[in-house]
XYZ file of N, CA and C in Angstrom:
567
model
N 37.685 21.173 -27.461
C 36.298 20.787 -27.656
C 35.490 22.069 -27.832
N 34.733 22.114 -28.916
C 33.920 23.283 -29.218
C 32.564 23.202 -28.531
N 31.729 24.169 -28.864
C 30.398 24.216 -28.247
C 29.557 23.027 -28.645
N 29.804 22.455 -29.848
C 29.059 21.265 -30.261
C 29.445 20.062 -29.411
N 30.706 19.984 -29.036
C 31.165 18.900 -28.166
C 30.533 19.002 -26.784
N 30.508 20.232 -26.247
C 29.855 20.432 -24.945
C 28.373 20.094 -25.008
N 27.748 20.475 -26.115
C 26.336 20.192 -26.297
C 26.087 18.683 -26.358
N 26.956 17.957 -27.058
C 26.804 16.499 -27.168
C 27.012 15.826 -25.812
N 28.023 16.261 -25.059
C 28.279 15.691 -23.726
C 27.120 16.006 -22.788
N 26.596 17.225 -22.836
C 25.458 17.598 -21.984
C 24.233 16.764 -22.315
N 23.964 16.581 -23.593
C 22.805 15.767 -24.000
C 22.972 14.324 -23.535
N 24.171 13.788 -23.621
C 24.421 12.413 -23.174
C 24.223 12.288 -21.666
N 24.687 13.273 -20.891
C 24.501 13.241 -19.436
C 23.029 13.335 -19.063
N 22.282 14.185 -19.748
C 20.853 14.314 -19.461
C 20.138 13.019 -19.784
N 20.458 12.411 -20.907
C 19.823 11.141 -21.286
C 20.177 10.044 -20.293
N 21.432 9.997 -19.843
C 21.849 8.983 -18.875
C 21.138 9.177 -17.553
N 21.057 10.415 -17.082
C 20.389 10.707 -15.813
C 18.904 10.382 -15.883
N 18.255 10.722 -16.983
C 16.829 10.431 -17.135
C 16.596 8.926 -17.181
N 17.440 8.201 -17.892
C 17.311 6.736 -17.954
C 17.538 6.106 -16.609
N 18.503 6.612 -15.847
C 18.782 6.068 -14.522
C 17.640 6.333 -13.560
N 17.023 7.526 -13.633
C 15.911 7.818 -12.731
C 14.693 6.974 -13.088
N 14.471 6.685 -14.388
C 13.373 5.797 -14.770
C 13.630 4.389 -14.255
N 14.874 3.925 -14.291
C 15.209 2.598 -13.770
C 15.008 2.536 -12.274
N 15.391 3.586 -11.560
C 15.192 3.620 -10.106
C 13.709 3.683 -9.781
N 12.938 4.427 -10.582
C 11.497 4.540 -10.360
C 10.822 3.185 -10.578
N 11.271 2.436 -11.582
C 10.666 1.134 -11.870
C 10.942 0.128 -10.764
N 12.081 0.257 -10.068
C 12.422 -0.702 -9.026
C 11.893 -0.295 -7.650
N 11.363 0.918 -7.511
C 10.805 1.372 -6.228
C 9.543 0.601 -5.906
N 9.317 0.315 -4.635
C 8.047 -0.316 -4.255
C 6.871 0.591 -4.628
N 5.769 -0.040 -5.040
C 4.600 0.719 -5.457
C 3.349 -0.145 -5.329
N 2.217 0.506 -5.158
C 0.935 -0.191 -5.179
C 0.622 -0.427 -6.653
N 0.670 -1.697 -7.080
C 0.486 -2.005 -8.498
C -0.983 -2.006 -8.896
N -1.831 -2.465 -8.026
C -3.256 -2.456 -8.354
C -4.045 -2.159 -7.082
N -5.064 -1.367 -7.230
C -5.958 -1.027 -6.126
C -7.359 -0.945 -6.706
N -8.195 -1.891 -6.343
C -9.553 -1.948 -6.868
C -10.526 -1.907 -5.696
N -11.453 -0.962 -5.755
C -12.484 -0.820 -4.729
C -13.808 -1.306 -5.304
N -14.535 -2.048 -4.466
C -15.819 -2.586 -4.906
C -16.812 -2.500 -3.752
N -17.930 -1.812 -3.955
C -18.936 -1.744 -2.890
C -19.771 -3.012 -2.836
N -20.109 -3.411 -1.637
C -21.065 -4.504 -1.409
C -22.034 -3.991 -0.360
N -23.192 -3.521 -0.819
C -24.111 -2.832 0.086
C -23.485 -1.507 0.473
N -23.376 -1.249 1.766
C -22.721 -0.020 2.236
C -21.280 -0.288 2.678
N -20.799 -1.501 2.446
C -19.423 -1.867 2.798
C -18.537 -1.745 1.562
N -17.331 -1.225 1.734
C -16.408 -1.053 0.619
C -15.253 -2.024 0.794
N -15.110 -2.917 -0.172
C -14.079 -3.948 -0.155
C -12.945 -3.554 -1.097
N -11.710 -3.858 -0.681
C -10.539 -3.508 -1.478
C -9.781 -4.758 -1.898
N -9.218 -4.676 -3.084
C -8.280 -5.688 -3.571
C -7.040 -4.910 -4.005
N -5.870 -5.309 -3.497
C -4.651 -4.576 -3.836
C -3.453 -5.504 -3.871
N -2.375 -4.990 -4.471
C -1.098 -5.695 -4.516
C 0.026 -4.672 -4.457
N 0.985 -4.920 -3.568
C 2.170 -4.084 -3.406
C 3.312 -4.747 -4.153
N 3.878 -4.071 -5.117
C 4.975 -4.634 -5.910
C 6.311 -4.037 -5.521
N 7.373 -4.825 -5.647
C 8.730 -4.344 -5.413
C 9.134 -4.209 -3.964
N 8.334 -4.705 -3.041
C 8.640 -4.537 -1.614
C 9.457 -5.687 -1.049
N 9.229 -6.878 -1.547
C 9.909 -8.042 -0.976
C 11.273 -8.247 -1.617
N 12.239 -7.544 -1.089
C 13.612 -7.706 -1.536
C 14.284 -8.783 -0.689
N 15.494 -9.225 -1.035
C 16.163 -10.272 -0.251
C 16.374 -9.913 1.226
N 16.617 -8.626 1.527
C 16.809 -8.216 2.924
C 15.540 -8.433 3.741
N 14.393 -8.095 3.160
C 13.121 -8.261 3.861
C 12.806 -9.739 4.055
N 13.061 -10.552 3.039
C 12.840 -11.997 3.154
C 13.743 -12.607 4.223
N 14.976 -12.149 4.299
C 15.910 -12.641 5.324
C 15.439 -12.257 6.714
N 14.911 -11.037 6.854
C 14.359 -10.594 8.155
C 13.249 -11.524 8.616
N 12.337 -11.845 7.703
C 11.205 -12.716 8.049
C 11.708 -14.088 8.467
N 12.600 -14.670 7.674
C 13.083 -16.016 7.955
C 13.971 -16.069 9.191
N 14.542 -14.929 9.599
C 15.369 -14.884 10.806
C 14.532 -14.762 12.071
N 13.224 -14.593 11.932
C 12.362 -14.504 13.099
C 12.089 -13.096 13.564
N 12.569 -12.094 12.820
C 12.305 -10.709 13.188
C 10.908 -10.318 12.701
N 10.177 -9.608 13.526
C 8.849 -9.169 13.112
C 8.983 -8.219 11.927
N 8.253 -8.513 10.886
C 8.262 -7.704 9.678
C 6.852 -7.179 9.467
N 6.744 -5.864 9.340
C 5.430 -5.226 9.275
C 5.331 -4.329 8.051
N 4.179 -4.384 7.403
C 3.848 -3.433 6.342
C 2.585 -2.712 6.783
N 2.649 -1.380 6.760
C 1.537 -0.540 7.187
C 0.928 0.129 5.953
N -0.382 0.053 5.854
C -1.102 0.644 4.720
C -1.986 1.773 5.236
N -1.803 2.969 4.687
C -2.682 4.104 4.959
C -3.721 4.120 3.848
N -5.003 4.077 4.232
C -6.087 3.989 3.256
C -7.065 5.127 3.521
N -7.456 5.835 2.473
C -8.375 6.964 2.605
C -9.497 6.861 1.589
N -10.689 7.214 2.025
C -11.876 7.205 1.171
C -12.273 8.642 0.860
N -12.497 8.932 -0.414
C -12.871 10.274 -0.845
C -14.119 10.229 -1.722
N -14.825 11.355 -1.719
C -15.906 11.576 -2.681
C -15.478 12.737 -3.556
N -15.412 12.480 -4.855
C -14.959 13.505 -5.799
C -15.954 14.658 -5.850
N -15.442 15.863 -5.783
C -16.257 17.069 -5.861
C -15.853 17.812 -7.134
N -16.678 17.719 -8.163
C -16.348 18.303 -9.465
C -16.380 19.827 -9.457
N -17.026 20.434 -8.467
C -17.197 21.883 -8.469
C -16.306 22.597 -7.452
N -15.304 21.913 -6.948
C -14.452 22.521 -5.946
C -13.019 22.095 -6.201
N -12.063 22.682 -5.499
C -10.652 22.395 -5.747
C -10.181 21.089 -5.110
N -10.832 20.661 -4.051
C -10.415 19.426 -3.400
C -11.625 18.536 -3.166
N -11.336 17.257 -2.959
C -12.393 16.274 -2.772
C -12.728 16.121 -1.295
N -13.931 15.630 -1.033
C -14.442 15.480 0.320
C -13.897 14.186 0.941
N -13.200 14.298 2.060
C -12.658 13.132 2.755
C -13.766 12.479 3.573
N -13.985 11.186 3.337
C -15.058 10.466 4.030
C -14.535 9.530 5.115
N -13.241 9.327 5.183
C -12.690 8.479 6.226
C -11.301 7.995 5.896
N -10.615 7.524 6.928
C -9.295 6.946 6.730
C -9.067 5.850 7.761
N -8.319 4.841 7.359
C -7.984 3.724 8.240
C -6.514 3.363 8.042
N -5.972 2.700 9.056
C -4.610 2.164 8.978
C -4.698 0.652 9.103
N -4.316 -0.015 8.037
C -4.308 -1.477 8.000
C -2.857 -1.917 8.134
N -2.601 -2.883 9.020
C -1.234 -3.309 9.334
C -1.155 -4.828 9.269
N -0.123 -5.346 8.593
C 0.117 -6.785 8.507
C 1.520 -7.058 9.027
N 1.626 -7.980 10.001
C 2.921 -8.354 10.577
C 3.129 -9.851 10.436
N 4.367 -10.221 10.160
C 4.724 -11.640 10.077
C 5.945 -11.887 10.950
N 5.892 -12.978 11.739
C 7.004 -13.375 12.611
C 7.178 -14.880 12.502
N 8.424 -15.323 12.391
C 8.711 -16.752 12.345
C 8.967 -17.255 13.763
N 8.262 -18.321 14.156
C 8.454 -18.943 15.470
C 9.334 -20.171 15.267
N 10.596 -20.130 15.716
C 11.506 -21.248 15.468
C 11.137 -22.521 16.231
N 10.385 -22.408 17.313
C 9.991 -23.584 18.094
C 8.956 -24.406 17.330
N 7.911 -23.751 16.860
C 6.851 -24.458 16.135
C 7.136 -24.544 14.634
N 8.156 -23.808 14.174
C 8.519 -23.752 12.752
C 7.352 -23.227 11.908
N 6.611 -22.269 12.482
C 5.483 -21.665 11.787
C 5.646 -20.151 11.762
N 5.027 -19.538 10.781
C 4.957 -18.089 10.687
C 3.632 -17.637 11.285
N 3.687 -16.615 12.118
C 2.480 -16.040 12.715
C 2.188 -14.738 11.973
N 0.980 -14.634 11.432
C 0.571 -13.450 10.687
C -0.535 -12.759 11.478
N -0.299 -11.502 11.813
C -1.257 -10.718 12.589
C -1.658 -9.502 11.761
N -2.971 -9.295 11.621
C -3.504 -8.143 10.901
C -4.291 -7.283 11.884
N -4.112 -5.965 11.780
C -4.886 -5.039 12.601
C -5.470 -3.947 11.709
N -6.590 -3.394 12.156
C -7.219 -2.271 11.466
C -7.398 -1.173 12.508
N -6.723 -0.047 12.312
C -6.728 1.048 13.287
C -6.329 0.555 14.680
N -5.278 -0.234 14.744
C -4.698 -0.781 15.981
C -5.623 -1.735 16.731
N -6.680 -2.198 16.089
C -7.576 -3.191 16.698
C -7.357 -4.520 15.990
N -7.346 -5.630 16.742
C -7.117 -6.941 16.116
C -8.135 -7.208 15.005
N -7.632 -7.684 13.892
C -8.471 -7.962 12.729
C -8.430 -9.451 12.393
N -7.213 -10.010 12.407
C -7.053 -11.421 12.069
C -5.708 -11.911 12.587
N -5.673 -13.193 12.967
C -4.425 -13.824 13.397
C -4.441 -15.257 12.872
N -3.354 -15.651 12.208
C -3.285 -16.997 11.659
C -1.835 -17.472 11.638
N -1.663 -18.774 11.431
C -0.330 -19.359 11.320
C -0.243 -20.166 10.035
N 0.973 -20.264 9.514
C 1.221 -21.055 8.316
C 2.678 -21.503 8.318
N 2.948 -22.562 7.608
C 4.329 -23.033 7.429
C 4.873 -22.658 6.056
N 4.010 -22.126 5.215
C 4.358 -21.809 3.833
C 4.853 -20.362 3.720
N 6.127 -20.181 3.347
C 6.699 -18.845 3.209
C 6.017 -18.064 2.085
N 5.603 -18.737 1.035
C 4.890 -18.078 -0.053
C 3.578 -17.472 0.412
N 2.881 -18.172 1.303
C 1.637 -17.652 1.861
C 1.907 -16.398 2.692
N 3.016 -16.397 3.431
C 3.387 -15.233 4.245
C 3.622 -14.021 3.347
N 4.420 -14.200 2.308
C 4.715 -13.061 1.435
C 3.451 -12.572 0.725
N 2.594 -13.492 0.299
C 1.346 -13.095 -0.360
C 0.477 -12.276 0.583
N 0.381 -12.696 1.845
C -0.465 -11.986 2.815
C 0.119 -10.621 3.185
N 1.453 -10.479 3.138
C 2.067 -9.184 3.442
C 1.821 -8.154 2.345
N 1.823 -8.580 1.084
C 1.810 -7.613 -0.016
C 0.497 -7.546 -0.790
N -0.488 -8.371 -0.447
C -1.743 -8.300 -1.203
C -2.913 -8.717 -0.323
N -4.086 -8.371 -0.777
C -5.294 -8.768 -0.056
C -6.463 -8.792 -1.035
N -7.351 -9.726 -0.836
C -8.590 -9.823 -1.601
C -9.740 -9.543 -0.636
N -10.647 -8.684 -1.017
C -11.859 -8.410 -0.236
C -11.589 -7.902 1.186
N -10.706 -6.939 1.314
C -10.460 -6.294 2.605
C -11.588 -5.309 2.872
N -12.362 -5.549 3.928
C -13.461 -4.654 4.301
C -12.864 -3.430 4.997
N -12.626 -2.390 4.219
C -11.923 -1.214 4.735
C -12.858 -0.144 5.278
N -14.013 0.047 4.633
C -14.921 1.117 5.039
C -16.358 0.632 5.020
N -17.161 1.288 5.838
C -18.619 1.123 5.802
C -19.187 2.538 5.810
N -19.961 2.852 4.774
C -20.564 4.181 4.689
C -21.959 4.129 5.289
N -22.421 5.254 5.809
C -23.718 5.305 6.513
C -24.902 5.392 5.580
N -24.666 5.918 4.415
C -25.791 6.128 3.512
C -25.502 5.470 2.169
N -26.552 5.212 1.432
C -26.372 4.665 0.093
C -26.705 5.758 -0.921
N -26.515 5.464 -2.193
C -26.756 6.454 -3.232
C -25.608 7.428 -3.408
N -24.425 7.103 -2.923
C -23.251 7.962 -3.073
C -22.563 7.648 -4.393
N -22.134 8.697 -5.099
C -21.440 8.510 -6.365
C -20.068 9.158 -6.323
N -19.255 8.848 -7.323
C -17.915 9.423 -7.485
C -17.016 9.184 -6.276
N -17.072 8.003 -5.714
C -16.193 7.647 -4.600
C -14.925 7.011 -5.148
N -13.836 7.167 -4.410
C -12.589 6.481 -4.743
C -11.754 6.339 -3.478
N -10.779 5.456 -3.538
C -9.913 5.158 -2.398
C -8.471 5.440 -2.813
N -7.683 5.985 -1.886
C -6.238 6.123 -2.108
C -5.520 5.294 -1.051
N -4.313 4.833 -1.401
C -3.555 3.974 -0.484
C -2.056 4.179 -0.709
N -1.309 4.072 0.397
C 0.146 4.000 0.317
C 0.620 3.008 1.364
N 1.797 2.462 1.154
C 2.369 1.469 2.067
C 3.680 1.985 2.641
N 3.941 1.631 3.904
C 5.177 1.978 4.581
C 5.719 0.728 5.240
N 7.031 0.511 5.143
C 7.640 -0.670 5.742
C 9.122 -0.434 5.967
N 9.715 -1.242 6.847
C 11.156 -1.189 7.097
C 11.852 -1.812 5.903
N 12.708 -1.048 5.250
C 13.331 -1.570 4.041
C 14.802 -1.878 4.212
N 15.406 -1.461 5.292
C 16.829 -1.728 5.463
C 17.381 -0.942 6.635
N 18.700 -0.843 6.658
C 19.375 -0.161 7.751
C 20.422 0.799 7.209
N 20.548 1.943 7.882
C 21.575 2.920 7.576
C 22.696 2.708 8.581
N 23.898 2.558 8.114
C 25.061 2.266 8.964
C 24.855 0.986 9.771
N 24.085 0.072 9.263
C 23.763 -1.245 9.841
C 23.062 -1.206 11.196
N 22.683 -0.030 11.702
C 21.993 0.004 12.993
C 20.731 0.856 13.012
N 20.577 1.777 12.071
C 19.435 2.680 12.075
C 18.412 2.178 11.049
N 17.203 1.754 11.501
C 16.206 1.279 10.532
C 15.716 2.415 9.638
N 15.525 2.098 8.366
C 15.074 3.071 7.383
C 13.741 2.594 6.817
N 12.737 3.467 6.870
C 11.430 3.146 6.299
C 11.421 3.467 4.814
N 10.674 2.681 4.089
C 10.427 2.945 2.681
C 8.938 3.204 2.555
N 8.566 4.129 1.706
C 7.162 4.500 1.560
C 6.844 4.596 0.071
N 5.705 4.051 -0.307
C 5.279 4.144 -1.701
C 4.586 5.472 -1.942
N 4.399 5.786 -3.191
C 3.565 6.925 -3.552
C 2.111 6.525 -3.338
N 1.231 7.509 -3.288
C -0.194 7.232 -3.159
C -0.706 6.634 -4.458
N -1.518 5.596 -4.350
C -2.185 4.995 -5.505
C -3.673 5.284 -5.375
N -4.334 5.439 -6.511
C -5.766 5.762 -6.510
C -6.545 4.624 -7.160
N -7.677 4.287 -6.561
C -8.520 3.209 -7.074
C -9.414 3.710 -8.200
N -10.213 2.803 -8.685
C -11.261 3.122 -9.638
C -12.349 3.958 -8.960
N -13.136 4.676 -9.741
C -14.292 5.398 -9.213
C -15.449 4.407 -9.095
N -16.272 4.574 -8.068
C -17.390 3.662 -7.871
C -18.523 4.398 -7.176
N -19.670 3.730 -7.064
C -20.812 4.326 -6.384
C -21.436 3.276 -5.459
N -22.032 3.772 -4.390
C -22.784 2.909 -3.475
C -24.245 3.088 -3.856
N -24.799 2.043 -4.425
C -26.169 2.130 -4.975
C -27.212 2.088 -3.875
N -28.335 2.774 -4.098
C -29.423 2.763 -3.102
C -29.978 1.366 -2.929
N -30.314 1.038 -1.702
C -30.907 -0.252 -1.394
C -32.399 -0.142 -1.636
N -32.946 -1.020 -2.471
C -34.398 -0.980 -2.719
C -35.109 -1.864 -1.701
N -36.214 -1.382 -1.200
C -36.944 -2.112 -0.157
C -38.094 -2.855 -0.731
């Protein structure tokens, strides 16, 4: 095999490796959409986590094991004249689901910064999965002043995705996702 043969084999390996990494990247859990919307001085979020509910996670939920997804959320104000943006706050939003075999219901518990936020029950597994991976109008932040511009939110999710050697839990973490830019408009009196 001459140098052209080596070159052809090398090009094929590079193409195969690049294609495989793109396939692995596409199947990794990720925040698919993150939309921030101000309402007065309160900032509401709408988001969806894609690729997280694999068969192992669904089996965990249905077996009655507590399944939790933790969301790290940060609020920033863009600073066009500096190297980094101004951090305005951060919160940890947590959603847990547990199946109660006695009542045949799923218990969903939400916390914000380790403080109770919401607790509900349902018999619908689809509702459980929807509540674990998405939210509409999550009141994540309240800013003290109005008239702020160039704000945005970043978010990542962390959850138990499986086991190493069948006994060691392994966390999976998404990359950071960034929301749209928005402003908190002044309140007119």
